[in-house]
Short mmCIF file of C-alpha atoms in Angstrom, two decimals:
data_model
loop_
_atom_site.label_atom_id
_atom_site.label_comp_id
_atom_site.label_asym_id
_atom_site.label_seq_id
_atom_site.Cartn_x
_atom_site.Cartn_y
_atom_site.Cartn_z
CA MET A 1 108.82 114.85 108.07
CA LYS A 2 108.64 112.72 111.24
CA VAL A 3 105.45 110.74 111.73
CA ALA A 4 104.12 108.20 114.51
CA VAL A 5 101.59 105.96 112.79
CA PHE A 6 99.44 104.30 115.11
CA SER A 7 97.11 101.28 114.94
CA THR A 8 99.69 99.33 112.66
CA LYS A 9 98.81 95.93 111.09
CA ALA A 10 101.35 94.16 108.89
CA TYR A 11 99.28 95.16 105.81
CA ASP A 12 100.07 98.67 106.72
CA ARG A 13 103.58 98.71 106.93
CA GLN A 14 103.91 97.32 104.05
CA PHE A 15 102.05 99.01 101.78
CA LEU A 16 102.81 103.00 103.78
CA SER A 17 106.56 101.76 103.62
CA ALA A 18 106.27 101.24 99.76
CA ALA A 19 104.73 104.54 98.86
CA ASN A 20 106.78 106.29 101.59
CA SER A 21 110.61 104.67 99.37
CA PRO A 22 110.59 107.51 97.15
CA ILE A 23 109.43 110.17 99.50
CA GLN A 24 111.35 108.96 102.59
CA HIS A 25 109.44 110.16 105.31
CA GLU A 26 110.30 109.53 108.57
CA LEU A 27 107.86 106.47 109.97
CA VAL A 28 107.88 105.13 113.29
CA PHE A 29 105.24 102.34 113.73
CA PHE A 30 103.26 101.72 116.83
CA GLU A 31 100.74 98.91 117.19
CA PRO A 32 98.67 100.21 119.49
CA ARG A 33 96.13 102.75 118.88
CA LEU A 34 96.25 106.41 119.70
CA ASN A 35 94.14 107.65 122.80
CA ARG A 36 95.03 109.86 125.77
CA ASP A 37 97.02 106.70 127.50
CA THR A 38 99.38 106.44 124.00
CA ALA A 39 99.60 109.55 123.32
CA ILE A 40 103.31 109.99 124.70
CA LEU A 41 104.44 107.89 122.67
CA ALA A 42 104.01 110.49 120.10
CA ALA A 43 106.03 112.98 121.91
CA GLU A 44 108.59 115.41 119.54
CA PHE A 45 106.66 113.54 116.52
CA PRO A 46 105.70 116.83 114.44
CA ALA A 47 103.00 114.72 112.87
CA VAL A 48 100.56 111.63 114.09
CA CYS A 49 98.91 109.09 111.34
CA VAL A 50 95.87 107.54 112.69
CA PHE A 51 93.06 105.11 111.46
CA VAL A 52 89.15 104.83 112.59
CA HIS A 53 89.31 103.67 115.79
CA ASP A 54 91.80 106.04 117.40
CA GLN A 55 90.35 108.40 119.90
CA VAL A 56 91.34 111.84 118.62
CA ASP A 57 89.50 113.65 121.52
CA ALA A 58 90.20 116.87 123.05
CA GLN A 59 92.59 115.30 125.85
CA THR A 60 94.49 113.06 123.44
CA LEU A 61 94.84 116.17 121.18
CA GLU A 62 96.11 118.15 124.21
CA ILE A 63 98.75 115.63 125.00
CA LEU A 64 100.26 115.47 120.92
CA ALA A 65 100.23 119.21 120.96
CA SER A 66 101.91 119.46 123.92
CA GLY A 67 104.76 117.49 122.81
CA GLY A 68 105.20 119.06 119.62
CA THR A 69 102.32 117.60 117.21
CA ARG A 70 100.95 120.14 114.83
CA LEU A 71 99.82 117.72 111.99
CA VAL A 72 97.08 114.71 112.28
CA VAL A 73 96.59 112.65 109.55
CA LEU A 74 93.48 110.21 109.23
CA ARG A 75 94.41 107.35 106.44
CA CYS A 76 90.51 106.85 106.24
CA ALA A 77 87.57 108.86 105.01
CA GLY A 78 85.76 109.01 108.40
CA PHE A 79 87.03 111.80 111.03
CA ASN A 80 84.10 111.28 113.87
CA ASN A 81 86.83 110.47 115.97
CA VAL A 82 88.51 113.62 115.70
CA ASP A 83 87.72 117.05 117.82
CA LEU A 84 87.53 119.17 114.89
CA GLN A 85 86.90 122.18 117.38
CA ALA A 86 90.19 121.06 119.82
CA ALA A 87 92.61 120.60 117.26
CA ALA A 88 91.76 124.22 115.70
CA ASP A 89 92.69 125.60 119.15
CA LEU A 90 94.80 123.48 119.50
CA GLY A 91 96.40 125.02 116.03
CA ILE A 92 96.90 121.46 114.86
CA THR A 93 96.47 120.77 111.20
CA VAL A 94 93.53 117.62 110.44
CA VAL A 95 93.97 115.95 106.80
CA ARG A 96 91.97 112.90 105.63
CA VAL A 97 91.87 110.31 102.63
CA PRO A 98 88.40 111.18 101.09
CA ALA A 99 87.98 108.59 98.70
CA TYR A 100 89.98 105.01 98.43
CA SER A 101 88.76 102.23 95.53
CA PRO A 102 85.31 102.88 96.32
CA TYR A 103 84.88 100.25 94.23
CA GLY A 104 85.94 97.60 96.63
CA VAL A 105 83.20 98.89 99.21
CA ALA A 106 80.46 98.77 96.84
CA GLU A 107 81.85 95.33 95.53
CA HIS A 108 81.89 93.68 98.90
CA ALA A 109 78.22 95.19 99.81
CA VAL A 110 77.39 92.55 96.67
CA GLY A 111 78.67 90.21 97.94
CA LEU A 112 77.17 90.31 101.11
CA ILE A 113 73.75 90.43 98.93
CA LEU A 114 74.89 87.64 97.30
CA SER A 115 76.32 85.48 99.65
CA LEU A 116 72.49 86.43 102.08
CA ASN A 117 70.50 85.72 99.16
CA ARG A 118 72.15 82.31 98.03
CA LYS A 119 73.03 81.41 101.46
CA ILE A 120 76.72 80.53 100.23
CA HIS A 121 78.37 80.68 104.07
CA ARG A 122 75.75 78.20 104.99
CA ALA A 123 76.00 76.02 101.96
CA TYR A 124 79.85 76.17 102.10
CA ASN A 125 80.00 75.00 105.71
CA ARG A 126 77.31 72.38 104.83
CA VAL A 127 79.59 70.71 101.95
CA ARG A 128 82.44 70.28 104.02
CA GLU A 129 80.59 68.42 106.16
CA GLY A 130 79.16 66.15 103.54
CA ASN A 131 75.70 67.73 103.92
CA PHE A 132 74.49 68.10 100.09
CA SER A 133 70.48 68.96 101.01
CA LEU A 134 69.10 71.77 99.58
CA ASP A 135 66.86 72.45 102.01
CA GLY A 136 66.90 75.98 103.61
CA LEU A 137 69.01 77.69 101.01
CA LEU A 138 66.29 78.89 98.58
CA GLY A 139 66.97 82.24 97.39
CA PHE A 140 65.74 84.84 95.25
CA ASN A 141 66.38 86.71 91.74
CA LEU A 142 67.89 89.73 91.74
CA HIS A 143 66.32 90.65 88.21
CA GLU A 144 63.60 93.14 88.64
CA ARG A 145 63.83 93.31 92.23
CA THR A 146 63.95 96.87 94.01
CA VAL A 147 67.60 97.89 95.81
CA GLY A 148 67.50 100.92 97.76
CA ILE A 149 71.06 103.26 97.93
CA VAL A 150 70.96 105.66 101.38
CA GLY A 151 73.34 107.53 100.23
CA THR A 152 74.25 108.23 96.52
CA GLY A 153 78.34 109.27 96.51
CA LYS A 154 80.81 107.89 94.70
CA ILE A 155 80.22 104.36 96.66
CA GLY A 156 76.97 104.56 96.11
CA LEU A 157 76.61 105.23 92.82
CA ILE A 158 78.92 102.13 91.79
CA LEU A 159 76.97 100.19 93.89
CA GLY A 160 73.42 101.23 91.29
CA GLN A 161 75.90 100.28 88.46
CA ILE A 162 76.68 96.68 89.68
CA MET A 163 72.91 96.54 90.57
CA LYS A 164 71.80 98.04 87.38
CA GLY A 165 73.59 95.21 85.64
CA PHE A 166 71.94 92.46 87.87
CA GLY A 167 68.54 93.75 86.29
CA CYS A 168 67.43 95.84 89.52
CA HIS A 169 65.72 98.80 89.91
CA LEU A 170 67.00 101.47 91.68
CA LEU A 171 65.80 104.09 94.38
CA ALA A 172 67.91 106.53 95.71
CA TYR A 173 67.80 108.84 98.66
CA ASP A 174 70.80 111.74 99.53
CA VAL A 175 70.56 115.22 100.20
CA TYR A 176 72.48 115.85 96.96
CA ARG A 177 71.29 114.67 94.07
CA ASN A 178 73.96 112.27 91.71
CA PRO A 179 72.73 112.81 88.21
CA GLU A 180 74.80 109.47 87.09
CA LEU A 181 72.38 107.89 89.34
CA GLU A 182 69.53 109.37 87.84
CA ALA A 183 71.27 108.58 84.42
CA LEU A 184 71.30 104.92 85.18
CA GLY A 185 67.58 105.24 85.89
CA GLY A 186 67.37 105.65 89.30
CA LYS A 187 64.94 107.39 91.29
CA TYR A 188 64.89 109.67 93.90
CA VAL A 189 62.61 109.86 97.04
CA GLU A 190 62.00 110.54 100.24
CA LEU A 191 63.12 107.80 103.05
CA PRO A 192 60.03 106.54 103.97
CA GLU A 193 59.22 105.80 100.26
CA LEU A 194 62.34 104.02 99.83
CA PHE A 195 61.62 102.40 102.91
CA ALA A 196 58.32 100.86 102.04
CA ASN A 197 59.36 99.69 98.52
CA SER A 198 62.98 98.35 98.62
CA ASP A 199 63.29 94.87 98.82
CA ILE A 200 67.67 95.07 99.58
CA ILE A 201 68.45 98.63 101.57
CA SER A 202 72.38 99.67 101.69
CA LEU A 203 73.61 102.29 103.23
CA HIS A 204 76.62 104.59 102.00
CA CYS A 205 76.06 107.54 103.70
CA PRO A 206 77.96 108.98 106.28
CA LEU A 207 78.01 109.47 109.96
CA THR A 208 76.67 112.66 111.12
CA LEU A 209 74.01 113.25 114.25
CA GLU A 210 71.32 113.32 111.21
CA THR A 211 71.78 109.87 110.47
CA HIS A 212 73.18 108.29 114.10
CA HIS A 213 70.26 105.31 114.05
CA LEU A 214 69.16 106.04 111.00
CA ILE A 215 67.63 102.27 110.89
CA ASN A 216 65.92 102.67 114.30
CA THR A 217 62.46 101.15 115.30
CA GLU A 218 60.13 103.76 113.64
CA ALA A 219 62.40 103.04 109.97
CA ILE A 220 61.85 99.56 110.60
CA GLU A 221 57.92 99.81 111.50
CA LYS A 222 58.02 101.35 107.75
CA ILE A 223 60.31 99.32 105.78
CA LYS A 224 59.01 96.02 103.40
CA PRO A 225 58.50 93.31 105.29
CA GLY A 226 61.46 90.55 104.60
CA VAL A 227 63.61 93.58 103.19
CA MET A 228 67.89 92.90 102.80
CA LEU A 229 69.57 95.63 105.28
CA ILE A 230 72.96 96.38 104.24
CA ASN A 231 75.72 98.29 105.49
CA THR A 232 79.25 98.85 104.76
CA SER A 233 79.13 101.96 105.98
CA ARG A 234 79.22 103.04 109.59
CA GLY A 235 78.50 101.13 112.48
CA ALA A 236 76.00 103.67 114.05
CA LEU A 237 74.08 104.38 111.19
CA ILE A 238 72.15 101.50 112.66
CA ASP A 239 70.31 101.06 115.86
CA THR A 240 71.79 97.11 116.54
CA GLN A 241 69.11 96.50 119.36
CA ALA A 242 65.91 98.01 117.20
CA VAL A 243 67.74 95.96 114.54
CA ILE A 244 67.85 92.91 117.02
CA GLU A 245 64.14 92.86 117.57
CA GLY A 246 63.39 93.51 113.86
CA LEU A 247 64.77 89.85 112.78
CA LYS A 248 62.99 88.66 115.49
CA SER A 249 60.00 89.24 113.95
CA GLY A 250 60.59 88.77 110.99
CA LYS A 251 60.15 92.56 109.25
CA ILE A 252 64.11 92.34 108.46
CA GLY A 253 64.64 89.18 106.64
CA TYR A 254 68.43 89.43 106.03
CA LEU A 255 71.16 91.72 107.20
CA GLY A 256 74.40 91.79 105.83
CA VAL A 257 77.30 94.58 108.07
CA ASP A 258 80.71 95.10 107.82
CA VAL A 259 80.53 97.71 110.63
CA TYR A 260 79.14 97.67 114.08
CA GLU A 261 78.06 100.42 116.41
CA GLN A 262 80.75 99.18 119.09
CA GLU A 263 82.98 97.42 116.68
CA SER A 264 86.23 99.30 118.38
CA GLU A 265 86.52 96.72 120.98
CA LEU A 266 86.03 94.04 118.39
CA PHE A 267 87.35 94.44 114.94
CA PHE A 268 90.83 94.71 113.25
CA GLU A 269 91.64 91.71 116.20
CA ASP A 270 91.95 88.55 116.95
CA LEU A 271 89.66 87.76 119.63
CA SER A 272 89.20 83.74 119.01
CA GLY A 273 90.12 82.44 121.92
CA GLU A 274 88.62 84.91 124.13
CA ILE A 275 85.39 85.40 125.64
CA ILE A 276 83.50 88.13 123.98
CA GLN A 277 81.99 90.58 126.70
CA ASP A 278 79.76 92.10 124.03
CA ASP A 279 76.20 90.36 124.41
CA ILE A 280 74.30 92.50 121.89
CA PHE A 281 77.15 91.56 119.12
CA GLN A 282 77.02 87.72 120.02
CA ARG A 283 73.10 87.66 119.73
CA LEU A 284 73.47 89.30 115.85
CA THR A 285 75.74 86.20 115.81
CA THR A 286 73.39 83.77 116.18
CA PHE A 287 71.07 84.30 113.52
CA PRO A 288 70.91 82.28 110.68
CA ASN A 289 70.21 84.80 108.41
CA VAL A 290 72.69 87.20 109.73
CA LEU A 291 76.03 87.58 107.72
CA ILE A 292 79.02 89.81 109.67
CA THR A 293 82.41 90.82 108.49
CA GLY A 294 85.25 92.44 110.48
CA HIS A 295 85.14 95.96 108.62
CA GLN A 296 86.40 94.63 105.63
CA ALA A 297 85.05 96.31 102.89
CA PHE A 298 88.07 98.73 101.87
CA PHE A 299 91.02 95.72 102.27
CA THR A 300 91.93 95.49 98.62
CA ALA A 301 95.07 95.86 97.14
CA GLU A 302 94.25 98.90 95.39
CA ALA A 303 92.73 100.54 98.50
CA LEU A 304 95.87 100.18 100.71
CA TYR A 305 97.45 101.41 97.84
CA ASN A 306 95.66 104.52 97.25
CA ILE A 307 95.17 105.10 101.15
CA ALA A 308 99.00 105.09 101.58
CA GLU A 309 99.86 107.45 98.16
CA THR A 310 97.28 109.83 99.56
CA THR A 311 98.35 109.82 103.01
CA PHE A 312 101.63 110.80 101.84
CA ALA A 313 101.04 113.76 99.58
CA ASN A 314 98.74 115.46 102.32
CA ILE A 315 101.68 115.03 104.62
CA THR A 316 103.85 116.78 101.60
CA ASP A 317 101.49 119.35 101.19
CA ILE A 318 101.54 120.70 104.43
CA GLU A 319 105.28 120.06 105.27
CA GLN A 320 106.10 122.12 101.86
CA GLY A 321 103.45 124.93 103.21
CA ARG A 322 100.72 124.33 100.45
CA PRO A 323 97.02 124.12 100.55
CA CYS A 324 96.09 120.39 100.68
CA ALA A 325 92.47 119.93 99.15
CA ASN A 326 91.90 117.24 102.06
CA GLU A 327 92.59 119.26 105.17
CA ILE A 328 89.42 119.20 107.20
CA ARG A 329 88.24 121.74 109.75
CA ALA A 330 85.81 122.55 112.39
#
């Protein structure tokens, strides 16, 4: 199948080309993101392959459909950037990669926890400048601390396993209980109880209407003072302005995020020579107890290989008329 691949970086081309080698789909790589202005590039392509910040809205889908596209292939798990109803109305099939190396995301969350707690990122810069003072670098033992995990699917479960290894107590919240987490000793509670009793809160749930701004002013009022808040899931789970107020008041003691609700204008690009116009994001970077990474939690060799492999399995299933387990519908 002829596939237009949008939002491609060098690493995308490397892993996608390698995985496609034995299959021989016809891939054409485009660096721009897919949106209503760039959709014309996919004219006469039966399929497009897109990533998290591509805008697959109704107008974009109409342009794709008019050019002959009948398949949208997401090389990611999230699909909130796709208008599924419009796709269905236009006869366009949508598939995704529901899971890819959940260990990478969970391990990155742990990396944020450790770095924030022991001030590793600050210590690194100090030592490079010849400053070996320990003032301001005081941390705490993770042993016997309580970790609240919001969302206990594959990634949340793996985080629980790792934190259990540190000797932490586990609280959990999910609409579906995971018996494997309960077997670790994890206790399912309602969100107010999790907020009130967790020393560390880590978010691992999808972005839905119900979870949008899950961490807001009301939630911050309920959390344990000095809590560490970690988000490696979706940026809009957090009301950033409310979190800034929580940081200023000291109610939030630490913030580690790999995602940001307005990240589409920032992440995956080199903006080091530009003036960033997002004042809220810039305010976040001024706090010494905030650590931000640019949506790299997924970025392991294993994950990129799994993404590419599943992406082409999805394409082949659709091309050959087989049911695809990873199809998503309105």
